[in-house]
Short mmCIF file of C-alpha atoms in Angstrom, two decimals:
data_model
loop_
_atom_site.label_atom_id
_atom_site.label_comp_id
_atom_site.label_asym_id
_atom_site.label_seq_id
_atom_site.Cartn_x
_atom_site.Cartn_y
_atom_site.Cartn_z
CA MET Z 227 -0.01 -0.03 0.04
CA SER Z 228 1.37 3.40 -0.85
CA GLY Z 229 2.05 6.03 1.75
CA ASP Z 230 -0.92 8.18 0.65
CA SER Z 231 -3.35 5.27 0.73
CA THR Z 232 -2.03 4.22 4.13
CA VAL Z 233 -2.54 7.77 5.52
CA ARG Z 234 -6.00 7.74 4.02
CA GLN Z 235 -6.79 4.39 5.69
CA LEU Z 236 -5.45 5.58 9.04
CA LEU Z 237 -7.70 8.70 8.87
CA LEU Z 238 -10.70 6.62 7.77
CA ASP Z 239 -10.13 4.12 10.64
CA CYS Z 240 -10.45 7.06 12.99
CA SER Z 241 -13.28 8.82 11.19
CA ASP Z 242 -15.55 8.75 14.15
CA GLN Z 243 -13.35 11.67 15.46
CA ARG Z 244 -14.24 15.10 14.18
CA ALA Z 245 -10.57 16.11 14.03
CA CYS Z 246 -9.74 13.20 11.66
CA ARG Z 247 -12.63 14.08 9.43
CA THR Z 248 -11.47 17.73 9.35
CA VAL Z 249 -7.89 16.68 8.54
CA TRP Z 250 -9.04 14.30 5.82
CA GLU Z 251 -11.20 16.96 4.15
CA ALA Z 252 -8.15 19.30 4.13
CA VAL Z 253 -6.03 16.59 2.64
CA GLN Z 254 -8.58 16.12 -0.12
CA ARG Z 255 -8.56 19.88 -0.86
CA ASP Z 256 -4.70 19.96 -0.61
CA ASP Z 257 -5.16 22.54 2.05
CA LEU Z 258 -3.63 20.99 5.19
CA ASP Z 259 -1.97 24.21 6.27
CA ALA Z 260 -5.44 25.70 6.85
CA VAL Z 261 -6.24 23.09 9.62
CA ALA Z 262 -5.93 24.41 13.16
CA GLY Z 263 -3.14 22.99 15.22
CA ALA Z 264 -5.57 21.61 17.77
CA ASP Z 265 -7.22 19.45 15.10
CA LEU Z 266 -3.88 18.21 13.80
CA ALA Z 267 -2.74 17.38 17.35
CA GLU Z 268 -5.99 15.49 18.04
CA ALA Z 269 -5.70 13.52 14.75
CA LEU Z 270 -2.18 12.55 15.57
CA ARG Z 271 -3.22 11.53 19.09
CA VAL Z 272 -6.15 9.48 17.89
CA ALA Z 273 -3.99 7.67 15.31
CA ASP Z 274 -2.13 6.08 18.23
CA GLY Z 275 1.34 6.89 16.94
CA ASP Z 276 0.78 5.50 13.42
CA LEU Z 277 0.45 8.94 11.85
CA CYS Z 278 3.10 11.66 11.66
CA LEU Z 279 3.31 15.13 10.24
CA VAL Z 280 6.25 16.95 8.70
CA GLY Z 281 6.36 20.67 8.19
CA ARG Z 282 8.93 23.38 7.49
CA ASP Z 283 10.40 25.81 9.99
CA GLY Z 284 12.68 27.87 7.75
CA LEU Z 285 15.05 25.38 6.17
CA ALA Z 286 14.48 22.69 8.74
CA ASP Z 287 12.07 19.76 8.47
CA VAL Z 288 10.15 19.31 11.68
CA TYR Z 289 8.62 15.88 12.23
CA VAL Z 290 5.91 15.51 14.87
CA ARG Z 291 3.86 12.65 16.22
CA HIS Z 292 2.09 11.41 19.27
CA ASP Z 293 3.69 8.38 20.91
CA PRO Z 294 1.17 6.53 23.15
CA THR Z 295 3.86 6.10 25.90
CA ARG Z 296 6.00 9.25 25.59
CA GLY Z 297 3.36 11.78 24.52
CA PHE Z 298 3.95 14.34 21.75
CA GLU Z 299 7.36 14.13 20.08
CA ARG Z 300 9.23 16.52 17.81
CA LEU Z 301 12.35 15.88 15.72
CA THR Z 302 14.02 18.72 13.80
CA LEU Z 303 16.32 17.90 10.90
CA TRP Z 304 18.44 20.35 8.89
CA PRO Z 305 19.58 19.23 5.44
CA PRO Z 306 21.48 16.94 4.99
CA TRP Z 307 20.33 14.92 7.96
CA SER Z 308 21.68 17.07 10.81
CA VAL Z 309 19.52 16.59 13.91
CA THR Z 310 19.22 19.86 15.67
CA ASP Z 311 16.53 19.10 18.18
CA TYR Z 312 14.54 16.23 19.66
CA ASP Z 313 11.94 16.47 22.37
CA SER Z 314 9.37 14.05 23.74
CA GLY Z 315 6.66 14.59 26.28
CA VAL Z 316 5.90 18.01 24.73
CA GLY Z 317 2.80 19.46 26.41
CA ARG Z 318 -0.37 19.70 24.36
CA THR Z 319 -0.44 23.49 24.32
CA ALA Z 320 3.12 23.85 23.19
CA PHE Z 321 2.56 21.14 20.61
CA VAL Z 322 -0.50 22.89 19.20
CA ASP Z 323 1.44 26.17 18.99
CA LEU Z 324 4.23 24.32 17.16
CA LEU Z 325 1.74 22.86 14.69
CA ASP Z 326 0.13 26.26 14.08
CA ASP Z 327 3.62 27.68 13.21
CA LEU Z 328 4.77 24.98 10.75
CA GLY Z 329 4.63 25.72 7.06
CA THR Z 330 3.62 23.28 4.25
CA PRO Z 331 2.56 20.40 6.49
CA GLU Z 332 2.27 16.92 5.04
CA LEU Z 333 0.98 13.72 6.62
CA LEU Z 334 2.94 10.50 6.53
CA THR Z 335 2.91 7.17 8.25
CA PHE Z 336 5.15 6.33 11.18
CA HIS Z 337 7.05 3.84 9.01
CA ASP Z 338 7.77 6.53 6.39
CA SER Z 339 9.16 8.94 9.04
CA PRO Z 340 12.55 9.19 10.83
CA PHE Z 341 10.81 8.06 14.05
CA ALA Z 342 10.77 4.57 12.63
CA HIS Z 343 14.56 4.56 12.22
CA GLY Z 344 15.69 4.80 15.83
CA GLY Z 345 18.79 2.72 15.18
CA VAL Z 346 20.02 5.18 12.54
CA LEU Z 347 19.07 8.22 14.63
CA SER Z 348 20.78 6.88 17.78
CA ARG Z 349 24.09 6.92 15.91
CA LEU Z 350 23.86 10.59 14.95
CA PRO Z 351 26.14 12.84 16.98
CA GLY Z 352 24.51 14.85 19.66
CA LEU Z 353 21.24 12.98 19.72
CA SER Z 354 20.07 11.08 22.77
CA TRP Z 355 17.45 8.85 21.21
CA PRO Z 356 15.01 7.06 23.46
#
């Protein structure tokens, strides 16, 4: 299954949640950046860690997700693969603010994100990976 169809299936599996319906409608319109950070955070939480979002903060790619055991997580990468920041257990309010500030957000599955490659990330200098 392609990444887009997997994201679609994850959102459909959680379609009883208003936030997931809102996010899916925005994906269909190619207007994800118009979705409120609170709805994005709720959709990531409801997806139980299987759904991630990547957005831009200047030149950096910021990957965010909700881990069921660690809470909200954020990983910032500068090209080419320089980790500049990782944080887990980010509070919901701070996470919503972060999501509101990210540009050009895109949804992806956990397996298509850097979060799935902990072995690789743990070898990067300066990163204490859980």
